[in-house]
C-alpha cells in the first residue's frame, strides 16, 4: 500500500489535479459562470467556487511557505473554527473581483507551486507543523499538502463541474489516486473531529470500500486523541461498507443519494447506527456550538 503522504506522490497527484482543472478551464462557458449549482440557495455559483478554491487553497499555501521559513502564518480573521464561515465568505468576495482568466490562472499557479514544494521537500521538513485554526492539533506539512490536493481534486470537483453540465472532475482520478485521496480524507477527519461535541465518545469508524482504488481505513476517536489508519480495525463501532470509490466520492462532495444507495446495497451500515446521523457535526469544518 502506498503512503498517501509521500511528498513525491503528493506532487504527482497535485500535477494531475492541475491537468484536470487546466483542461476544464480551457472549455469554460461564460453563460454558466454565474449559474447557481443545482439551483440551490446554499450552493455557490461556478464563479464563487473557483474564487473559494483560490482563497482557501492560497491561504493554505501561504501557511506552508511560512512554516518552511520557520515563521508563523496568521489567517487574518480566522481565530478559530467558529469564525470559518465569515472568513471563507470574505476570501470569496475578494477574489470575485478578479477577471475570469486571472482567477483561473491564479488557482492553477497555486496548484503548481504546491506541487513544486512537495517535490522539493527535504526529509527534515516533512514533519514540520503549523497551526491551522479549524483543526484540533498542529498540522504536518505533508498533511496540509494532502488536504489542499483533495480540497480541489475531490471536495469541490462536483460543485465546479455541474453548472457546465459535465461529470464531477473526480471521475478523472485514477483508482490509484482515489486510493490515496481516501487516506488523506481520513487524516483530515481526525484533524476536524469536534471534541466539544464528542464528549466522552470512544469508538472506531471504519470505511471499507470495494473495487479498484478501494481498501479499508478507520478513524479512532477518543477524548484524548483521534487518529486515522489504513488497515483492519479491531472492534469497530460503526462500519460504512461501500461497493466502489464512487460512493465515497459522492458522499464527500455532498452528492450522495442516501436512500438509493442504502436500498440498492451500494452502501451498507453496520454497528452503532446512531453514530451515522452525527457524522456531519462531529467532523464539521464550519463549527457551530
PDB file of C-alpha atoms in Angstrom, residues 8-267:
ATOM      1  CA  UNK A   8       6.631  12.716  -4.438  1.00  0.00           C
ATOM      2  CA  UNK A   9       3.183  11.106  -4.683  1.00  0.00           C
ATOM      3  CA  UNK A  10       1.621  14.301  -3.351  1.00  0.00           C
ATOM      4  CA  UNK A  11       3.430  16.246  -6.066  1.00  0.00           C
ATOM      5  CA  UNK A  12       2.338  13.790  -8.764  1.00  0.00           C
ATOM      6  CA  UNK A  13      -1.286  13.905  -7.636  1.00  0.00           C
ATOM      7  CA  UNK A  14      -1.303  17.703  -7.496  1.00  0.00           C
ATOM      8  CA  UNK A  15       0.035  17.781 -11.036  1.00  0.00           C
ATOM      9  CA  UNK A  16      -2.823  15.537 -12.117  1.00  0.00           C
ATOM     10  CA  UNK A  17      -5.361  17.823 -10.431  1.00  0.00           C
ATOM     11  CA  UNK A  18      -3.658  20.768 -12.177  1.00  0.00           C
ATOM     12  CA  UNK A  19      -4.025  18.983 -15.529  1.00  0.00           C
ATOM     13  CA  UNK A  20      -7.714  18.254 -14.930  1.00  0.00           C
ATOM     14  CA  UNK A  21      -8.541  21.847 -13.965  1.00  0.00           C
ATOM     15  CA  UNK A  22      -6.427  23.296 -16.753  1.00  0.00           C
ATOM     16  CA  UNK A  23      -8.418  21.287 -19.289  1.00  0.00           C
ATOM     17  CA  UNK A  24     -11.681  22.213 -17.586  1.00  0.00           C
ATOM     18  CA  UNK A  25     -10.867  25.944 -17.586  1.00  0.00           C
ATOM     19  CA  UNK A  26      -9.942  25.814 -21.286  1.00  0.00           C
ATOM     20  CA  UNK A  27     -13.573  24.911 -22.046  1.00  0.00           C
ATOM     21  CA  UNK A  28     -15.279  27.406 -19.712  1.00  0.00           C
ATOM     22  CA  UNK A  29     -18.611  28.710 -20.909  1.00  0.00           C
ATOM     23  CA  UNK A  30     -19.269  32.170 -19.526  1.00  0.00           C
ATOM     24  CA  UNK A  31     -23.015  31.545 -19.770  1.00  0.00           C
ATOM     25  CA  UNK A  32     -22.685  29.124 -16.835  1.00  0.00           C
ATOM     26  CA  UNK A  33     -20.100  31.151 -14.874  1.00  0.00           C
ATOM     27  CA  UNK A  34     -22.662  32.785 -12.550  1.00  0.00           C
ATOM     28  CA  UNK A  35     -25.165  29.907 -12.626  1.00  0.00           C
ATOM     29  CA  UNK A  36     -26.071  28.553  -9.158  1.00  0.00           C
ATOM     30  CA  UNK A  37     -25.032  24.928  -8.730  1.00  0.00           C
ATOM     31  CA  UNK A  38     -28.069  22.626  -8.821  1.00  0.00           C
ATOM     32  CA  UNK A  39     -30.247  25.680  -8.350  1.00  0.00           C
ATOM     33  CA  UNK A  40     -29.865  25.533  -4.570  1.00  0.00           C
ATOM     34  CA  UNK A  41     -29.637  28.689  -2.472  1.00  0.00           C
ATOM     35  CA  UNK A  42     -26.921  27.158  -0.267  1.00  0.00           C
ATOM     36  CA  UNK A  43     -24.673  26.263  -3.196  1.00  0.00           C
ATOM     37  CA  UNK A  44     -22.132  28.571  -4.776  1.00  0.00           C
ATOM     38  CA  UNK A  45     -22.029  29.524  -8.418  1.00  0.00           C
ATOM     39  CA  UNK A  46     -19.182  28.256 -10.559  1.00  0.00           C
ATOM     40  CA  UNK A  47     -17.546  31.678 -10.192  1.00  0.00           C
ATOM     41  CA  UNK A  48     -17.823  31.574  -6.383  1.00  0.00           C
ATOM     42  CA  UNK A  49     -16.475  28.016  -6.243  1.00  0.00           C
ATOM     43  CA  UNK A  50     -13.319  28.915  -8.153  1.00  0.00           C
ATOM     44  CA  UNK A  51     -12.953  32.054  -6.021  1.00  0.00           C
ATOM     45  CA  UNK A  52     -13.174  29.867  -2.908  1.00  0.00           C
ATOM     46  CA  UNK A  53     -10.594  27.449  -4.288  1.00  0.00           C
ATOM     47  CA  UNK A  54      -8.229  30.362  -4.874  1.00  0.00           C
ATOM     48  CA  UNK A  55      -8.807  31.974  -1.498  1.00  0.00           C
ATOM     49  CA  UNK A  56      -8.615  28.945   0.790  1.00  0.00           C
ATOM     50  CA  UNK A  57      -6.010  26.967  -1.146  1.00  0.00           C
ATOM     51  CA  UNK A  58      -3.917  30.114  -1.459  1.00  0.00           C
ATOM     52  CA  UNK A  59      -4.081  30.694   2.309  1.00  0.00           C
ATOM     53  CA  UNK A  60      -3.061  27.074   2.876  1.00  0.00           C
ATOM     54  CA  UNK A  61      -0.105  27.503   0.536  1.00  0.00           C
ATOM     55  CA  UNK A  62       0.984  30.663   2.375  1.00  0.00           C
ATOM     56  CA  UNK A  63       0.820  28.784   5.672  1.00  0.00           C
ATOM     57  CA  UNK A  64       3.099  26.076   4.239  1.00  0.00           C
ATOM     58  CA  UNK A  65       5.551  28.666   2.914  1.00  0.00           C
ATOM     59  CA  UNK A  66       5.746  30.380   6.305  1.00  0.00           C
ATOM     60  CA  UNK A  67       6.276  27.066   8.073  1.00  0.00           C
ATOM     61  CA  UNK A  68       9.206  26.240   5.796  1.00  0.00           C
ATOM     62  CA  UNK A  69      10.724  29.618   6.701  1.00  0.00           C
ATOM     63  CA  UNK A  70      10.151  28.936  10.407  1.00  0.00           C
ATOM     64  CA  UNK A  71       7.612  31.759  10.535  1.00  0.00           C
ATOM     65  CA  UNK A  72       4.091  31.880  11.927  1.00  0.00           C
ATOM     66  CA  UNK A  73       1.312  32.476   9.438  1.00  0.00           C
ATOM     67  CA  UNK A  74      -1.783  34.309  10.654  1.00  0.00           C
ATOM     68  CA  UNK A  75      -5.089  33.501   8.944  1.00  0.00           C
ATOM     69  CA  UNK A  76      -6.433  37.041   9.117  1.00  0.00           C
ATOM     70  CA  UNK A  77      -9.891  36.978  10.677  1.00  0.00           C
ATOM     71  CA  UNK A  78      -9.810  33.248  11.474  1.00  0.00           C
ATOM     72  CA  UNK A  79      -9.062  32.865  15.163  1.00  0.00           C
ATOM     73  CA  UNK A  80     -10.919  29.545  15.483  1.00  0.00           C
ATOM     74  CA  UNK A  81     -13.256  27.316  13.501  1.00  0.00           C
ATOM     75  CA  UNK A  82     -16.310  29.204  14.797  1.00  0.00           C
ATOM     76  CA  UNK A  83     -15.329  32.087  12.514  1.00  0.00           C
ATOM     77  CA  UNK A  84     -14.711  29.960   9.431  1.00  0.00           C
ATOM     78  CA  UNK A  85     -17.879  30.879   7.528  1.00  0.00           C
ATOM     79  CA  UNK A  86     -17.200  34.616   7.794  1.00  0.00           C
ATOM     80  CA  UNK A  87     -13.525  34.143   6.897  1.00  0.00           C
ATOM     81  CA  UNK A  88     -14.461  31.962   3.948  1.00  0.00           C
ATOM     82  CA  UNK A  89     -17.032  34.389   2.569  1.00  0.00           C
ATOM     83  CA  UNK A  90     -14.582  37.286   2.833  1.00  0.00           C
ATOM     84  CA  UNK A  91     -11.994  35.340   0.808  1.00  0.00           C
ATOM     85  CA  UNK A  92     -14.557  34.506  -1.862  1.00  0.00           C
ATOM     86  CA  UNK A  93     -15.769  38.094  -2.176  1.00  0.00           C
ATOM     87  CA  UNK A  94     -12.211  39.409  -2.519  1.00  0.00           C
ATOM     88  CA  UNK A  95     -11.478  37.001  -5.373  1.00  0.00           C
ATOM     89  CA  UNK A  96     -14.746  37.650  -7.183  1.00  0.00           C
ATOM     90  CA  UNK A  97     -13.256  40.987  -8.220  1.00  0.00           C
ATOM     91  CA  UNK A  98     -10.614  39.294 -10.408  1.00  0.00           C
ATOM     92  CA  UNK A  99     -11.207  38.813 -14.153  1.00  0.00           C
ATOM     93  CA  UNK A 100     -12.113  35.217 -15.009  1.00  0.00           C
ATOM     94  CA  UNK A 101      -8.860  34.324 -16.776  1.00  0.00           C
ATOM     95  CA  UNK A 102      -6.787  35.838 -13.987  1.00  0.00           C
ATOM     96  CA  UNK A 103      -8.778  33.960 -11.328  1.00  0.00           C
ATOM     97  CA  UNK A 104      -8.352  30.616 -13.075  1.00  0.00           C
ATOM     98  CA  UNK A 105      -4.664  31.276 -13.699  1.00  0.00           C
ATOM     99  CA  UNK A 106      -4.134  32.110 -10.022  1.00  0.00           C
ATOM    100  CA  UNK A 107      -5.674  28.816  -8.935  1.00  0.00           C
ATOM    101  CA  UNK A 108      -3.591  26.799 -11.408  1.00  0.00           C
ATOM    102  CA  UNK A 109      -0.488  28.616 -10.191  1.00  0.00           C
ATOM    103  CA  UNK A 110      -1.333  27.723  -6.571  1.00  0.00           C
ATOM    104  CA  UNK A 111      -1.595  24.041  -7.516  1.00  0.00           C
ATOM    105  CA  UNK A 112       1.674  24.212  -9.450  1.00  0.00           C
ATOM    106  CA  UNK A 113       3.575  25.919  -6.624  1.00  0.00           C
ATOM    107  CA  UNK A 114       2.233  23.478  -4.031  1.00  0.00           C
ATOM    108  CA  UNK A 115       3.343  20.547  -6.206  1.00  0.00           C
ATOM    109  CA  UNK A 116       6.792  22.129  -6.531  1.00  0.00           C
ATOM    110  CA  UNK A 117       7.086  22.464  -2.745  1.00  0.00           C
ATOM    111  CA  UNK A 118       6.081  18.830  -2.273  1.00  0.00           C
ATOM    112  CA  UNK A 119       8.579  17.695  -4.907  1.00  0.00           C
ATOM    113  CA  UNK A 120      11.430  19.512  -3.181  1.00  0.00           C
ATOM    114  CA  UNK A 121      10.651  18.753   0.457  1.00  0.00           C
ATOM    115  CA  UNK A 122      13.701  17.606   2.378  1.00  0.00           C
ATOM    116  CA  UNK A 123      13.382  14.698   4.853  1.00  0.00           C
ATOM    117  CA  UNK A 124      13.925  17.098   7.770  1.00  0.00           C
ATOM    118  CA  UNK A 125      10.996  19.273   6.589  1.00  0.00           C
ATOM    119  CA  UNK A 126       8.339  16.578   6.269  1.00  0.00           C
ATOM    120  CA  UNK A 127       7.364  16.649   9.950  1.00  0.00           C
ATOM    121  CA  UNK A 128       7.345  20.426  10.374  1.00  0.00           C
ATOM    122  CA  UNK A 129       3.978  21.584  11.707  1.00  0.00           C
ATOM    123  CA  UNK A 130       1.851  24.689  11.521  1.00  0.00           C
ATOM    124  CA  UNK A 131      -1.197  25.882  13.439  1.00  0.00           C
ATOM    125  CA  UNK A 132      -4.405  25.989  11.421  1.00  0.00           C
ATOM    126  CA  UNK A 133      -7.350  27.295  13.449  1.00  0.00           C
ATOM    127  CA  UNK A 134     -10.011  24.946  12.055  1.00  0.00           C
ATOM    128  CA  UNK A 135      -8.127  21.808  13.148  1.00  0.00           C
ATOM    129  CA  UNK A 136      -7.802  20.232  16.578  1.00  0.00           C
ATOM    130  CA  UNK A 137      -3.992  19.887  16.542  1.00  0.00           C
ATOM    131  CA  UNK A 138      -0.976  21.264  14.648  1.00  0.00           C
ATOM    132  CA  UNK A 139      -0.820  20.047  11.041  1.00  0.00           C
ATOM    133  CA  UNK A 140       2.248  18.488   9.442  1.00  0.00           C
ATOM    134  CA  UNK A 141       3.322  19.986   6.128  1.00  0.00           C
ATOM    135  CA  UNK A 142       2.582  16.781   4.211  1.00  0.00           C
ATOM    136  CA  UNK A 143      -0.879  16.623   5.822  1.00  0.00           C
ATOM    137  CA  UNK A 144      -1.559  20.225   4.769  1.00  0.00           C
ATOM    138  CA  UNK A 145      -0.447  19.488   1.198  1.00  0.00           C
ATOM    139  CA  UNK A 146      -2.655  16.398   1.139  1.00  0.00           C
ATOM    140  CA  UNK A 147      -5.639  18.479   2.264  1.00  0.00           C
ATOM    141  CA  UNK A 148      -5.017  21.075  -0.470  1.00  0.00           C
ATOM    142  CA  UNK A 149      -4.882  18.246  -3.015  1.00  0.00           C
ATOM    143  CA  UNK A 150      -8.232  16.647  -2.155  1.00  0.00           C
ATOM    144  CA  UNK A 151      -9.896  20.002  -1.424  1.00  0.00           C
ATOM    145  CA  UNK A 152      -9.602  20.742  -5.140  1.00  0.00           C
ATOM    146  CA  UNK A 153      -9.405  17.235  -6.570  1.00  0.00           C
ATOM    147  CA  UNK A 154     -12.398  15.870  -4.694  1.00  0.00           C
ATOM    148  CA  UNK A 155     -14.296  18.173  -2.352  1.00  0.00           C
ATOM    149  CA  UNK A 156     -15.293  20.880  -4.864  1.00  0.00           C
ATOM    150  CA  UNK A 157     -14.844  18.870  -8.044  1.00  0.00           C
ATOM    151  CA  UNK A 158     -18.572  18.269  -8.495  1.00  0.00           C
ATOM    152  CA  UNK A 159     -19.592  21.774  -7.466  1.00  0.00           C
ATOM    153  CA  UNK A 160     -17.383  23.400 -10.082  1.00  0.00           C
ATOM    154  CA  UNK A 161     -18.362  20.984 -12.877  1.00  0.00           C
ATOM    155  CA  UNK A 162     -22.155  20.799 -12.528  1.00  0.00           C
ATOM    156  CA  UNK A 163     -23.016  24.232 -13.998  1.00  0.00           C
ATOM    157  CA  UNK A 164     -21.108  23.241 -17.138  1.00  0.00           C
ATOM    158  CA  UNK A 165     -23.125  20.038 -17.418  1.00  0.00           C
ATOM    159  CA  UNK A 166     -20.072  17.789 -17.151  1.00  0.00           C
ATOM    160  CA  UNK A 167     -19.396  14.898 -14.738  1.00  0.00           C
ATOM    161  CA  UNK A 168     -17.632  15.628 -11.432  1.00  0.00           C
ATOM    162  CA  UNK A 169     -13.928  16.144 -12.023  1.00  0.00           C
ATOM    163  CA  UNK A 170     -13.088  13.377  -9.529  1.00  0.00           C
ATOM    164  CA  UNK A 171     -14.248  10.959 -12.231  1.00  0.00           C
ATOM    165  CA  UNK A 172     -10.930  11.631 -13.949  1.00  0.00           C
ATOM    166  CA  UNK A 173      -8.830  10.499 -10.994  1.00  0.00           C
ATOM    167  CA  UNK A 174      -7.259   7.070 -11.446  1.00  0.00           C
ATOM    168  CA  UNK A 175      -8.018   4.264  -8.950  1.00  0.00           C
ATOM    169  CA  UNK A 176      -4.507   4.684  -7.525  1.00  0.00           C
ATOM    170  CA  UNK A 177      -5.043   8.394  -6.859  1.00  0.00           C
ATOM    171  CA  UNK A 178      -8.508   7.776  -5.426  1.00  0.00           C
ATOM    172  CA  UNK A 179      -6.974   5.286  -3.004  1.00  0.00           C
ATOM    173  CA  UNK A 180      -4.553   7.920  -1.752  1.00  0.00           C
ATOM    174  CA  UNK A 181      -7.311  10.530  -1.594  1.00  0.00           C
ATOM    175  CA  UNK A 182      -9.318   8.331   0.775  1.00  0.00           C
ATOM    176  CA  UNK A 183      -6.311   8.101   3.108  1.00  0.00           C
ATOM    177  CA  UNK A 184      -5.910  11.883   3.055  1.00  0.00           C
ATOM    178  CA  UNK A 185      -9.594  12.444   3.776  1.00  0.00           C
ATOM    179  CA  UNK A 186      -9.371  10.043   6.720  1.00  0.00           C
ATOM    180  CA  UNK A 187      -6.488  12.063   8.146  1.00  0.00           C
ATOM    181  CA  UNK A 188      -8.462  15.281   7.676  1.00  0.00           C
ATOM    182  CA  UNK A 189     -11.386  13.749   9.582  1.00  0.00           C
ATOM    183  CA  UNK A 190      -9.085  13.038  12.511  1.00  0.00           C
ATOM    184  CA  UNK A 191      -7.945  16.679  12.401  1.00  0.00           C
ATOM    185  CA  UNK A 192     -11.507  18.010  12.202  1.00  0.00           C
ATOM    186  CA  UNK A 193     -13.004  15.912  14.979  1.00  0.00           C
ATOM    187  CA  UNK A 194     -15.074  18.012  17.391  1.00  0.00           C
ATOM    188  CA  UNK A 195     -14.016  17.082  20.930  1.00  0.00           C
ATOM    189  CA  UNK A 196     -16.554  19.560  22.288  1.00  0.00           C
ATOM    190  CA  UNK A 197     -19.399  17.606  20.679  1.00  0.00           C
ATOM    191  CA  UNK A 198     -17.915  14.128  21.040  1.00  0.00           C
ATOM    192  CA  UNK A 199     -17.501  14.393  24.791  1.00  0.00           C
ATOM    193  CA  UNK A 200     -16.537  11.004  26.222  1.00  0.00           C
ATOM    194  CA  UNK A 201     -17.186   9.183  22.947  1.00  0.00           C
ATOM    195  CA  UNK A 202     -14.779   6.317  22.288  1.00  0.00           C
ATOM    196  CA  UNK A 203     -15.299   4.492  19.010  1.00  0.00           C
ATOM    197  CA  UNK A 204     -13.732   3.355  15.761  1.00  0.00           C
ATOM    198  CA  UNK A 205     -15.378   4.334  12.477  1.00  0.00           C
ATOM    199  CA  UNK A 206     -14.424   2.052   9.587  1.00  0.00           C
ATOM    200  CA  UNK A 207     -14.629   2.814   5.874  1.00  0.00           C
ATOM    201  CA  UNK A 208     -14.497  -0.358   3.787  1.00  0.00           C
ATOM    202  CA  UNK A 209     -14.521   0.276   0.041  1.00  0.00           C
ATOM    203  CA  UNK A 210     -14.652  -2.437  -2.621  1.00  0.00           C
ATOM    204  CA  UNK A 211     -13.338  -2.346  -6.174  1.00  0.00           C
ATOM    205  CA  UNK A 212     -10.461  -0.515  -7.861  1.00  0.00           C
ATOM    206  CA  UNK A 213      -8.916   2.092  -5.584  1.00  0.00           C
ATOM    207  CA  UNK A 214     -10.682   0.659  -2.566  1.00  0.00           C
ATOM    208  CA  UNK A 215      -9.402  -0.713   0.692  1.00  0.00           C
ATOM    209  CA  UNK A 216     -10.071  -0.389   4.407  1.00  0.00           C
ATOM    210  CA  UNK A 217      -9.469   2.673   6.596  1.00  0.00           C
ATOM    211  CA  UNK A 218     -10.570   3.725  10.053  1.00  0.00           C
ATOM    212  CA  UNK A 219     -10.749   6.765  12.330  1.00  0.00           C
ATOM    213  CA  UNK A 220     -10.163   6.001  16.011  1.00  0.00           C
ATOM    214  CA  UNK A 221     -11.943   8.528  18.244  1.00  0.00           C
ATOM    215  CA  UNK A 222     -11.448   9.154  21.961  1.00  0.00           C
ATOM    216  CA  UNK A 223     -11.500  12.186  24.282  1.00  0.00           C
ATOM    217  CA  UNK A 224      -7.702  12.098  24.407  1.00  0.00           C
ATOM    218  CA  UNK A 225      -6.862  11.947  20.715  1.00  0.00           C
ATOM    219  CA  UNK A 226      -8.131  10.994  17.277  1.00  0.00           C
ATOM    220  CA  UNK A 227      -6.086   9.092  14.711  1.00  0.00           C
ATOM    221  CA  UNK A 228      -6.582   7.564  11.273  1.00  0.00           C
ATOM    222  CA  UNK A 229      -5.036   4.458   9.737  1.00  0.00           C
ATOM    223  CA  UNK A 230      -5.293   2.271   6.687  1.00  0.00           C
ATOM    224  CA  UNK A 231      -5.935  -1.362   7.563  1.00  0.00           C
ATOM    225  CA  UNK A 232      -8.229  -3.576   9.603  1.00  0.00           C
ATOM    226  CA  UNK A 233      -9.539  -2.215  12.910  1.00  0.00           C
ATOM    227  CA  UNK A 234     -10.386  -4.264  15.983  1.00  0.00           C
ATOM    228  CA  UNK A 235     -13.877  -3.833  17.400  1.00  0.00           C
ATOM    229  CA  UNK A 236     -15.282  -1.141  15.075  1.00  0.00           C
ATOM    230  CA  UNK A 237     -18.149   0.903  16.445  1.00  0.00           C
ATOM    231  CA  UNK A 238     -19.563   1.788  13.017  1.00  0.00           C
ATOM    232  CA  UNK A 239     -18.676   0.373   9.608  1.00  0.00           C
ATOM    233  CA  UNK A 240     -19.524   2.065   6.306  1.00  0.00           C
ATOM    234  CA  UNK A 241     -19.177  -0.553   3.562  1.00  0.00           C
ATOM    235  CA  UNK A 242     -19.211   0.926   0.057  1.00  0.00           C
ATOM    236  CA  UNK A 243     -19.281  -1.054  -3.158  1.00  0.00           C
ATOM    237  CA  UNK A 244     -16.960   1.323  -5.026  1.00  0.00           C
ATOM    238  CA  UNK A 245     -14.981   4.526  -4.619  1.00  0.00           C
ATOM    239  CA  UNK A 246     -17.706   6.422  -6.498  1.00  0.00           C
ATOM    240  CA  UNK A 247     -19.922   6.156  -3.399  1.00  0.00           C
ATOM    241  CA  UNK A 248     -17.178   7.622  -1.212  1.00  0.00           C
ATOM    242  CA  UNK A 249     -16.620  10.476  -3.681  1.00  0.00           C
ATOM    243  CA  UNK A 250     -20.337  11.219  -3.872  1.00  0.00           C
ATOM    244  CA  UNK A 251     -20.561  11.252  -0.079  1.00  0.00           C
ATOM    245  CA  UNK A 252     -17.700  13.719   0.367  1.00  0.00           C
ATOM    246  CA  UNK A 253     -18.952  16.031  -2.382  1.00  0.00           C
ATOM    247  CA  UNK A 254     -22.466  16.145  -0.920  1.00  0.00           C
ATOM    248  CA  UNK A 255     -23.938  14.324  -3.908  1.00  0.00           C
ATOM    249  CA  UNK A 256     -24.914  11.024  -2.308  1.00  0.00           C
ATOM    250  CA  UNK A 257     -28.497   9.829  -2.722  1.00  0.00           C
ATOM    251  CA  UNK A 258     -28.545   8.126   0.667  1.00  0.00           C
ATOM    252  CA  UNK A 259     -31.917   6.318   0.410  1.00  0.00           C
ATOM    253  CA  UNK A 260     -30.982   4.945  -3.014  1.00  0.00           C
ATOM    254  CA  UNK A 261     -27.529   3.634  -2.077  1.00  0.00           C
ATOM    255  CA  UNK A 262     -28.881   2.056   1.098  1.00  0.00           C
ATOM    256  CA  UNK A 263     -31.804   0.471  -0.740  1.00  0.00           C
ATOM    257  CA  UNK A 264     -29.573  -0.931  -3.516  1.00  0.00           C
ATOM    258  CA  UNK A 265     -26.845  -2.114  -1.141  1.00  0.00           C
ATOM    259  CA  UNK A 266     -24.196   0.185  -2.571  1.00  0.00           C
ATOM    260  CA  UNK A 267     -23.710   1.424   0.991  1.00  0.00           C
TER     261      UNK A 267
END
